[in-house]
Amino acid sequence: MLETILEVLLIVTILMTGFRRIKLFIYAFAVQSLCIALICFYLAYTTGENSLYSVGVMTIFMKVILTSGLIKRVSKSLKENREKEFIIGGLLSYVLCIAGIIITYGLLADFGPPFLKVGVVLMIVGSILLVGRKEAITQMIGFLTIENGIVLLEIYMVKMSLIIEAGLMLEVVILAIIMGTMIFNINREFDTINTDTFSNTKR
Amino acid sequence: MIINMIFVLFIGMILISSLLKNIKVISIINIVGTMLIGGCFISVVDSVYKYEHISFLNNFLYIDSLNVIQIFIIMSISIISLLYAHKYIAHETKEHIITIGKAKTFYILFDLFVMSMIIVAISNNIVAMWMGLEATTISTAFLIGFSKNKLSIEAAWKYIIICSLGIGIGLIGIILFIYSAGVTEASEIANWTYLVSKAGILDKDIAKIAFVFIFIGIGTKAGIAPMHTWLPISHSEAPSPISALMSGALLNLALYVIVRFYIIIKLVSGLENLKYLFIIFGCISLIVSSFSILRQTNYKRLLAFSSIENIGIMTLGFGFGGYIAIFGSLLHGVIHAFGKALLFLVSGNILSVYKTKRMDVVQNLIKTMPINSVFLILGMLIIVGAPPFASFLSEYKIMIGGIHNDYLIYAIIYAVCLLLVFIGFLKSFIKMIFEQDNSKIYTKSDMDKENILPIVIAFVLVVLTSVFFGGYLTEILDRATLIIES
Amino acid sequence: MLESFYNIMMTDWLSIFFVALIILISIPICLFSIGYVKEYRQNYSIKYIYSMMTFFILSMIGVVFSNNSIVFMIFWEIMSMTSFFLVIYEYKNKENLSSGIMYFVMTHISGLVLMIMFALIYKYTNSFDFKEIMEYSNKFTLTQKTIIFILAIIGFGAKAGLMPLHAWLPKAHPSAPSNVSALMSGVMLKVAVYGFIRTAFMFLGDVPYSYGISLMIIGTLTAIISILNASAQRNMKKLLAYSSAENIGLIFSVLGLAIIFKSYGLNTLAVLALTAGLFHAVNHGIFKSLLFTAAGSVLYSTGTKNMNELGGLYKKMKFATFCAFVGTAAISAIPPLNGFASEVAIFMSFIQVAGKIDSIWMIVIILCGSILALTSGAVMYVSVKSFGITYLGEPRSIKAQNIHKVPISMNIGMGLLSVYAILFGVLSKFIFEYIIKISQDIINVGNIRLDENTLQNFVGFDIVVMASIIISVTVVFLLVNYITRKNKTFKVYDTWGCGFNEAKPYMQYSGSGFTQPLSKIATSIIGYKKTVLKEETIFFRQHTTDMIEKYLYNPIISLVDYLAIKITKIHYGQIQVYIAYIIMSLIIAVVCVVKFI
Amino acid sequence: MLIYIVYILQPLLILLLAPLFMGILGKVKACFRGYTGPSVFQVYYDIAKLMKKDEVISKSSSFVTTIGPLFTLVAAVSCTFIIPVFYTSLAFSFGNIFVIIFTLGIIKFITSLIGLDSASTFGGMGSSRELFISMLAEPIMFVVITFLFIETKSFNIFTIAYANSTQLSFGPGHVLAALAFFILLLAENARMPVDNPETHLELTMVHEAMILDLSGKRLAYIELASAIKFVLFLTILINGFLPYGIATGLNLLTMGTAIILFIIKLIGCLIVIAVIETTMAKFRLFRVPELLTFAFALGIVSIIINHYA
């Protein structure tokens, strides 16, 4: 059962590196968070760790519903609805993503459970999006993917009390809200969210 | 009991500044509130001075002489910034540059910012430290984008993306760190004191990688070299009180967090030459900032680069190790905080009179704003490390520490970079103050006496630090060095 | 309380000598500046210059008295900082600012190098206290001694104005007010000499002779190149600044000689060479500040420093001209005055080397001695030019004609200095014995019994005899003159121009024309360029550049600029590039840590 | 008691005979050139005439022209006191060679200032050239004194004369040093190859140009001072390098023979100078440095030969 969730998660993440339309990014992000929630439930069920149940519920509520809704509302007011040209071309980002996967599975082969490796892959894809795309909203989604990767990492490695888990989740959501409002400001000020218009501070 | 009082005061201030309408009243309440909090902390510091360290809320908060320095810096600079902000915000609202609502958000975010810094400073739980740092990023994001022009929005965006990415990497580091401490069931595994006592059993390889993640992650927040790129633009676009607070207190705080982890790592056997991480990154940030200072045309960006340079000096000091170098870098942290706050506030005054940040437009400052130009020169001397001030002593101690532990090449790079920064500062500030073209007539601006009180307080603090508060400061610095060094 | 004060201060002979020097020269200069500063009343603040001067003098005394390397460095930096604020005192013209900035940067370089040196000394001797370092002096290994010696030459040389690092001297002195430049060149350069003696002689103990030879060669090069540069200058204070660099070169070459003698074990000669050096330091302080104060009074009354616009100031400034005459005579080593006493002592200590050291280095030392003799000849050439062109002959421009009165305090200051010059010249025998005690203490030879003939060889006794002969012969001749003057009258008429009687003031020899033969010979050293312009009348321009600055400083500055441009490229505005930096540094750091640590 | 007579006699001898030797030099040159020329005592008559004449002082001259010439004569006369002419002994505690050379330097210093003082082009040109030449002459003086120091281990001219008088055979170094000092002598005293003392042709004269504006009593002082300086240089040459026959004991006979020998040697030198002055033409100003560097090279070679051979 866990393998199927991980396969869905991996497929969605790899697809994400190639997307252009922002709507697709939002759906992919929602599916990712859902899969993470399911992994939490599955782990809670198998290891009897009841704090993971609450983590799963929180991820669903905070990430899947709240954040995706927020990003959708922000993207509605934008003029462009898709990435026109990439800094790292579509083909190259796929190649990088594959290389990342190979390296993570090679290095961490005997280290931890499979979903740890998927978490690292999530982080790599997130950084590709962050570095390779021009639109501000895509950078935001790239950043949130990295946060999802960290959540996966954290589930395995750390037995923390509930408050800390809630705190981390809350931080990520607040960050998403702030980035949303900022994108809204950028759109109003520059009336485009393409970060090329930014680079006017050479010195 | 005192700690709850502090948090009650914080939350009270935030509520009041969100409810009331009149800006002047809000700022006075904020100033009084921060002073009260400062008062509470003084009593806390006394008890730390008496018996080594104290902890509250069943070991969730922990204060020893290392974070007493950070508290001292945070509280004094926030009071100074609030005093400056009182007239600054009143002036802005009067001329309708910003609405009342924005002024209120300014104060709310300011209090959030100070509160999160205090949380980072005194918390014992490393994840709580991380959350505090994250809270500082969140609260300052909008403060940087406060003056709604193209540049400040871009600065805010770059700030939020780069810093949250850095802090994300820091989080990975912290998670690896806890993982390397073994899967014991102890509930307070994430407490710093617990980790220090358990340093022996840390898994060496994972702890190594964890520390690198923490160093690079939180290093972005501290403005260490390759990760410093957000700092010049965000410090030059933020309003002056905020950039004073950030540059003085926040960068210091991030470095303090790194040093907290470094103390644990030092106890793990076999990881001694992790200090090269500090030295190499310190040298990179010295080189990058000193060469960029030479080519700056905007004086606030120049101050931002000099903050990077001073952080580089401190990292180098911690890297060199040894009692003298660490004492020097801690002292340098304190003196740089006040000096940089003083310079940012003076540049705020200059900005409000000349309305431009370009250095070649600002001329003959000695004639138009004599009081500010005197403080500008004094600030320059403090930051550049001229003798009557303690920054000369701290830089000299770091140099001695470096050469004493056989890092001759790094010491030479350090000396060259100090020289380049000195040239950069001298060329730009002396030109700004004394240069004049005889065609224009320069009148003494009446705005000059405006907003001088906080600058005077900052300078008094610098002088007191140079006199070591009559030996009181040496005692605290001494104990802090022993914590790091032993 | 005094006891605690006692161990803070460094009370050995060397410090006392230099403090005496500082106080001796500062008093007349302060007297002079009371009058001189009145000129700045309308556009600069007087309180500023007085407070800065007092800080300046106090910091110099602090440097000489400090016995702990941190306290030494603190006073050293305060000294350069206060002198910087004095150099940029007249900030109205831009040229002062840029030369002030260059000055502060060069002194900061010297400060940093000294910081490294003292840190190294702390590393070897594990103590900051000078007394302990002195006891430790013979336990340094050879490599440690070489490093410390090289750093000492660079550090103190940059402050004193030794050759490659002298570029600030001809820039800082003309832009500073004259009383400040008198103070700086008369006293501040000697503090750098004090620092060097303290490290090279007392910290390092006995040092191989190759150090002495390198120091002597640097000193001689400084002397010859700066005096050649001095000869081509039009600006009076620039000329004096270069001649200060020349005298500093002289002092350092004699110190080098003392090191050579010490390394060969000839302690008496080392003591005498060091005495010559110290005595010349005092004398240079006196006559150089006398000349600077004279230049200041000229600047005060005429408003210009350019010699070619001056001339004939004798008519309205009789007292200043007389003091300047004494100063010029002193600097060009005219017997009864102090310049002669120390210059001859230096030449004698150079010649003493003949026969005592039989390696090839003897010829090198004698060559250096003859080059220094050449420089002393050139000093006479240059100082006669600076005195003759400004004070004698006809005024060459309107500025030199209507000059306003010089206040009394300026004359008192100059008068006091010229009295010093005469006294130190005539009584040089007694001052010699006093300084010999000091240099014995420096070379810590204990009070060896100076064998009579080396001491006798020194010129002490002769000057006293010579002075008495000169005085008695003048008295005789004045009497003869007085008796035989009854029936003779003398008429005042135009100068005899071999029949040509419309001699105009501009037809006199100009300053640059006077030393044109010398600059023609030394074209390659001082970058001498002649241009002839044909506008409505034919103009002749000549221009010299400081070659060291052109071929050493400018390349370094352009390299730093090039690097700065390259490095600021890092802040290429794009946010994606910034994030790439972070991720790259993360990966590299992790890889390095895993591999190396 | 006799010693005090010698103290007085030696300077008196030079003071009185200096104009005579100049006259003899003029006479010798005249007979080389084939005309009888003025009498040997002509210089005495000139000085006496000048002392009696009225004076004209230029209106732009300062105290340097009024007091200066007197000081030059004082310097020259006081130099004669500390130079051995016919008697020397080791008892003389004064007489350092540097003091002599630098006191003679006063004459050069003051005459060049007088040149500048009269605000005329020729004065400036003369003093500029004079100082230029004497600057280049300084190293030769340094090297010659070093040579003498190597030979006699002392700076005192009396001990040098005493040591050299006892020595009979002189090495090649000694001859070279003497030749170097001779060239130095020609340069310092403005003799022919460097500067023509008789001419008043504006562009060639160096020494004469400086004192062009003087007249009457002051001109006499300067003339007398330069004559004494010239003879002093010659005495240093003679007593420093070939003091054969100089009296070392105090009895009258040896002193008498020493005086006669001194005069003979001096006249010999004058003849050599006269030969040079009549045969050679005046060098161009920028060929003089070559001559002086040649003399400097001679000095250096003499030291090397003497020391290392």
CSV table of N, CA, C and O in Angstrom, one decimal, chain B residues 361-424:
chain,number,residue,atom,x,y,z
B,361,VAL,N,25.5,62.7,-4.8
B,361,VAL,CA,24.5,63.9,-4.7
B,361,VAL,C,24.7,64.5,-3.4
B,361,VAL,O,24.7,65.8,-3.2
B,362,VAL,N,24.9,63.7,-2.4
B,362,VAL,CA,25.1,64.3,-1.0
B,362,VAL,C,26.4,64.9,-0.9
B,362,VAL,O,27.5,64.3,-1.1
B,363,GLN,N,26.4,66.3,-0.7
B,363,GLN,CA,27.8,67.0,-0.6
B,363,GLN,C,27.8,68.0,0.5
B,363,GLN,O,26.7,68.4,1.0
B,364,ASN,N,29.0,68.3,0.9
B,364,ASN,CA,29.2,69.4,1.9
B,364,ASN,C,28.3,69.2,3.1
B,364,ASN,O,27.6,70.1,3.6
B,365,LEU,N,28.3,68.0,3.7
B,365,LEU,CA,27.4,67.7,4.8
B,365,LEU,C,27.9,68.5,6.0
B,365,LEU,O,27.0,68.8,6.8
B,366,ILE,N,29.2,68.8,6.1
B,366,ILE,CA,29.6,69.6,7.3
B,366,ILE,C,28.9,70.9,7.4
B,366,ILE,O,28.7,71.5,8.4
B,367,LYS,N,28.5,71.4,6.2
B,367,LYS,CA,27.9,72.8,6.2
B,367,LYS,C,26.4,72.6,6.4
B,367,LYS,O,25.7,73.2,7.3
B,368,THR,N,25.8,71.6,5.8
B,368,THR,CA,24.3,71.5,5.8
B,368,THR,C,23.9,70.8,7.1
B,368,THR,O,22.9,71.2,7.7
B,369,MET,N,24.5,69.8,7.5
B,369,MET,CA,24.1,69.0,8.7
B,369,MET,C,25.3,68.8,9.6
B,369,MET,O,25.8,67.7,9.7
B,370,PRO,N,25.8,69.8,10.3
B,370,PRO,CA,27.0,69.6,11.1
B,370,PRO,C,26.9,68.6,12.1
B,370,PRO,O,27.8,67.7,12.2
B,371,ILE,N,25.8,68.5,12.9
B,371,ILE,CA,25.8,67.5,14.0
B,371,ILE,C,25.8,66.1,13.4
B,371,ILE,O,26.6,65.3,13.8
B,372,ASN,N,25.0,65.9,12.3
B,372,ASN,CA,25.0,64.6,11.8
B,372,ASN,C,26.3,64.2,11.2
B,372,ASN,O,26.8,63.1,11.3
B,373,SER,N,27.0,65.2,10.6
B,373,SER,CA,28.3,64.8,10.0
B,373,SER,C,29.3,64.4,11.0
B,373,SER,O,30.1,63.5,10.9
B,374,VAL,N,29.2,65.1,12.2
B,374,VAL,CA,30.2,64.7,13.3
B,374,VAL,C,29.9,63.3,13.7
B,374,VAL,O,30.8,62.4,13.8
B,375,PHE,N,28.6,62.9,13.8
B,375,PHE,CA,28.3,61.6,14.2
B,375,PHE,C,28.6,60.6,13.1
B,375,PHE,O,29.0,59.5,13.3
B,376,LEU,N,28.5,61.1,11.9
B,376,LEU,CA,28.9,60.2,10.7
B,376,LEU,C,30.4,59.8,10.8
B,376,LEU,O,30.8,58.6,10.7
B,377,ILE,N,31.2,60.9,11.1
B,377,ILE,CA,32.6,60.6,11.2
B,377,ILE,C,32.9,59.6,12.4
B,377,ILE,O,33.6,58.6,12.3
B,378,LEU,N,32.2,59.9,13.5
B,378,LEU,CA,32.5,59.1,14.7
B,378,LEU,C,32.0,57.6,14.4
B,378,LEU,O,32.7,56.7,14.6
B,379,GLY,N,30.9,57.5,13.7
B,379,GLY,CA,30.4,56.2,13.4
B,379,GLY,C,31.4,55.5,12.5
B,379,GLY,O,31.7,54.3,12.7
B,380,MET,N,31.9,56.2,11.5
B,380,MET,CA,32.9,55.6,10.6
B,380,MET,C,34.1,55.1,11.4
B,380,MET,O,34.6,54.0,11.2
B,381,LEU,N,34.6,56.0,12.3
B,381,LEU,CA,35.8,55.5,13.1
B,381,LEU,C,35.4,54.3,13.9
B,381,LEU,O,36.3,53.4,14.0
B,382,ILE,N,34.2,54.2,14.4
B,382,ILE,CA,33.9,53.0,15.2
B,382,ILE,C,33.9,51.8,14.3
B,382,ILE,O,34.6,50.8,14.6
B,383,ILE,N,33.2,51.9,13.2
B,383,ILE,CA,33.1,50.7,12.4
B,383,ILE,C,34.5,50.3,11.8
B,383,ILE,O,34.8,49.1,11.7
B,384,VAL,N,35.3,51.3,11.5
B,384,VAL,CA,36.5,51.0,10.8
B,384,VAL,C,37.6,50.5,11.9
B,384,VAL,O,38.6,49.9,11.5
B,385,GLY,N,37.3,50.7,13.1
B,385,GLY,CA,38.2,50.2,14.1
B,385,GLY,C,39.3,51.2,14.5
B,385,GLY,O,40.5,50.8,14.5
B,386,ALA,N,38.9,52.5,14.7
B,386,ALA,CA,39.9,53.4,15.1
B,386,ALA,C,40.1,53.4,16.7
B,386,ALA,O,39.1,53.0,17.4
B,387,PRO,N,41.3,53.6,17.1
B,387,PRO,CA,41.6,53.2,18.5
B,387,PRO,C,40.7,53.7,19.6
B,387,PRO,O,40.4,52.8,20.5
B,388,PRO,N,40.3,55.0,19.8
B,388,PRO,CA,39.7,55.2,21.1
B,388,PRO,C,38.5,54.3,21.3
B,388,PRO,O,38.1,54.1,22.5
B,389,PHE,N,38.0,53.7,20.3
B,389,PHE,CA,36.8,52.8,20.5
B,389,PHE,C,37.3,51.4,20.6
B,389,PHE,O,38.3,51.0,20.1
B,390,ALA,N,36.4,50.5,21.2
B,390,ALA,CA,36.8,49.1,21.5
B,390,ALA,C,36.9,48.3,20.2
B,390,ALA,O,37.5,47.3,20.2
B,391,SER,N,36.4,48.8,19.1
B,391,SER,CA,36.4,48.0,17.9
B,391,SER,C,37.9,47.8,17.5
B,391,SER,O,38.2,46.7,16.9
B,392,PHE,N,38.8,48.8,17.7
B,392,PHE,CA,40.2,48.6,17.4
B,392,PHE,C,40.7,47.4,18.2
B,392,PHE,O,41.4,46.5,17.7
B,393,LEU,N,40.3,47.4,19.5
B,393,LEU,CA,40.8,46.4,20.4
B,393,LEU,C,40.4,45.0,19.9
B,393,LEU,O,41.1,44.1,19.8
B,394,SER,N,39.1,44.9,19.6
B,394,SER,CA,38.5,43.6,19.2
B,394,SER,C,39.2,43.1,17.9
B,394,SER,O,39.6,42.0,17.8
B,395,GLU,N,39.3,44.0,16.9
B,395,GLU,CA,40.0,43.6,15.7
B,395,GLU,C,41.4,43.1,16.0
B,395,GLU,O,41.9,42.2,15.4
B,396,TYR,N,42.1,43.9,16.9
B,396,TYR,CA,43.5,43.6,17.1
B,396,TYR,C,43.6,42.2,17.9
B,396,TYR,O,44.4,41.4,17.5
B,397,LYS,N,42.6,42.0,18.8
B,397,LYS,CA,42.6,40.7,19.5
B,397,LYS,C,42.4,39.5,18.5
B,397,LYS,O,43.1,38.5,18.5
B,398,ILE,N,41.5,39.7,17.5
B,398,ILE,CA,41.2,38.6,16.6
B,398,ILE,C,42.5,38.4,15.8
B,398,ILE,O,43.0,37.3,15.6
B,399,MET,N,43.2,39.5,15.4
B,399,MET,CA,44.5,39.4,14.6
B,399,MET,C,45.5,38.6,15.5
B,399,MET,O,46.1,37.6,15.0
B,400,ILE,N,45.6,38.9,16.8
B,400,ILE,CA,46.6,38.2,17.6
B,400,ILE,C,46.2,36.8,17.7
B,400,ILE,O,47.0,35.9,17.5
B,401,GLY,N,44.9,36.5,18.0
B,401,GLY,CA,44.4,35.1,18.1
B,401,GLY,C,44.8,34.3,16.8
B,401,GLY,O,45.3,33.2,16.9
B,402,GLY,N,44.5,35.0,15.7
B,402,GLY,CA,44.8,34.3,14.4
B,402,GLY,C,46.3,33.9,14.3
B,402,GLY,O,46.6,32.8,14.0
B,403,ILE,N,47.1,34.9,14.5
B,403,ILE,CA,48.6,34.7,14.3
B,403,ILE,C,49.1,33.7,15.4
B,403,ILE,O,49.9,32.9,15.2
B,404,HIS,N,48.5,33.8,16.6
B,404,HIS,CA,48.9,32.9,17.7
B,404,HIS,C,48.7,31.4,17.3
B,404,HIS,O,49.5,30.6,17.7
B,405,ASN,N,47.5,31.2,16.6
B,405,ASN,CA,47.3,29.8,16.3
B,405,ASN,C,47.7,29.5,14.8
B,405,ASN,O,47.1,28.6,14.2
B,406,ASP,N,48.7,30.2,14.4
B,406,ASP,CA,49.4,29.8,13.1
B,406,ASP,C,48.5,29.9,11.9
B,406,ASP,O,48.7,29.2,11.0
B,407,TYR,N,47.6,30.9,11.9
B,407,TYR,CA,46.8,31.1,10.6
B,407,TYR,C,47.4,32.3,9.9
B,407,TYR,O,46.7,33.3,9.7
B,408,LEU,N,48.6,32.3,9.5
B,408,LEU,CA,49.2,33.5,9.1
B,408,LEU,C,48.6,34.0,7.8
B,408,LEU,O,48.3,35.2,7.6
B,409,ILE,N,48.3,33.1,6.8
B,409,ILE,CA,47.8,33.6,5.5
B,409,ILE,C,46.4,34.2,5.8
B,409,ILE,O,46.2,35.3,5.3
B,410,TYR,N,45.6,33.6,6.6
B,410,TYR,CA,44.2,34.1,6.8
B,410,TYR,C,44.4,35.5,7.5
B,410,TYR,O,43.7,36.4,7.2
B,411,ALA,N,45.3,35.6,8.4
B,411,ALA,CA,45.5,36.9,9.1
B,411,ALA,C,45.9,38.0,8.1
B,411,ALA,O,45.4,39.1,8.2
B,412,ILE,N,46.7,37.6,7.1
B,412,ILE,CA,47.1,38.6,6.1
B,412,ILE,C,45.9,39.0,5.3
B,412,ILE,O,45.7,40.2,5.0
B,413,ILE,N,45.1,38.0,4.8
B,413,ILE,CA,43.9,38.3,4.1
B,413,ILE,C,43.0,39.2,4.9
B,413,ILE,O,42.5,40.3,4.4
B,414,TYR,N,42.9,38.9,6.2
B,414,TYR,CA,42.1,39.7,7.1
B,414,TYR,C,42.6,41.2,7.1
B,414,TYR,O,41.9,42.1,7.0
B,415,ALA,N,43.9,41.3,7.3
B,415,ALA,CA,44.5,42.7,7.3
B,415,ALA,C,44.2,43.4,6.0
B,415,ALA,O,43.8,44.6,6.0
B,416,VAL,N,44.4,42.7,4.9
B,416,VAL,CA,44.2,43.4,3.6
B,416,VAL,C,42.8,43.8,3.5
B,416,VAL,O,42.5,45.0,3.1
B,417,CYS,N,41.9,43.0,3.9
B,417,CYS,CA,40.4,43.3,3.7
B,417,CYS,C,40.1,44.5,4.6
B,417,CYS,O,39.4,45.4,4.3
B,418,LEU,N,40.7,44.5,5.9
B,418,LEU,CA,40.4,45.6,6.8
B,418,LEU,C,40.9,46.9,6.1
B,418,LEU,O,40.2,47.9,6.1
B,419,LEU,N,42.0,46.8,5.4
B,419,LEU,CA,42.5,48.0,4.7
B,419,LEU,C,41.6,48.5,3.6
B,419,LEU,O,41.2,49.6,3.5
B,420,LEU,N,41.1,47.5,2.8
B,420,LEU,CA,40.2,47.9,1.7
B,420,LEU,C,39.0,48.5,2.2
B,420,LEU,O,38.5,49.5,1.7
B,421,VAL,N,38.4,47.9,3.3
B,421,VAL,CA,37.2,48.5,3.8
B,421,VAL,C,37.5,49.9,4.3
B,421,VAL,O,36.7,50.9,4.1
B,422,PHE,N,38.6,50.1,5.0
B,422,PHE,CA,39.0,51.4,5.5
B,422,PHE,C,39.0,52.4,4.3
B,422,PHE,O,38.5,53.5,4.4
B,423,ILE,N,39.7,52.0,3.2
B,423,ILE,CA,39.8,52.9,2.0
B,423,ILE,C,38.4,53.2,1.5
B,423,ILE,O,38.0,54.4,1.3
B,424,GLY,N,37.5,52.2,1.4
B,424,GLY,CA,36.2,52.4,0.9
B,424,GLY,C,35.4,53.4,1.7
B,424,GLY,O,34.9,54.4,1.2
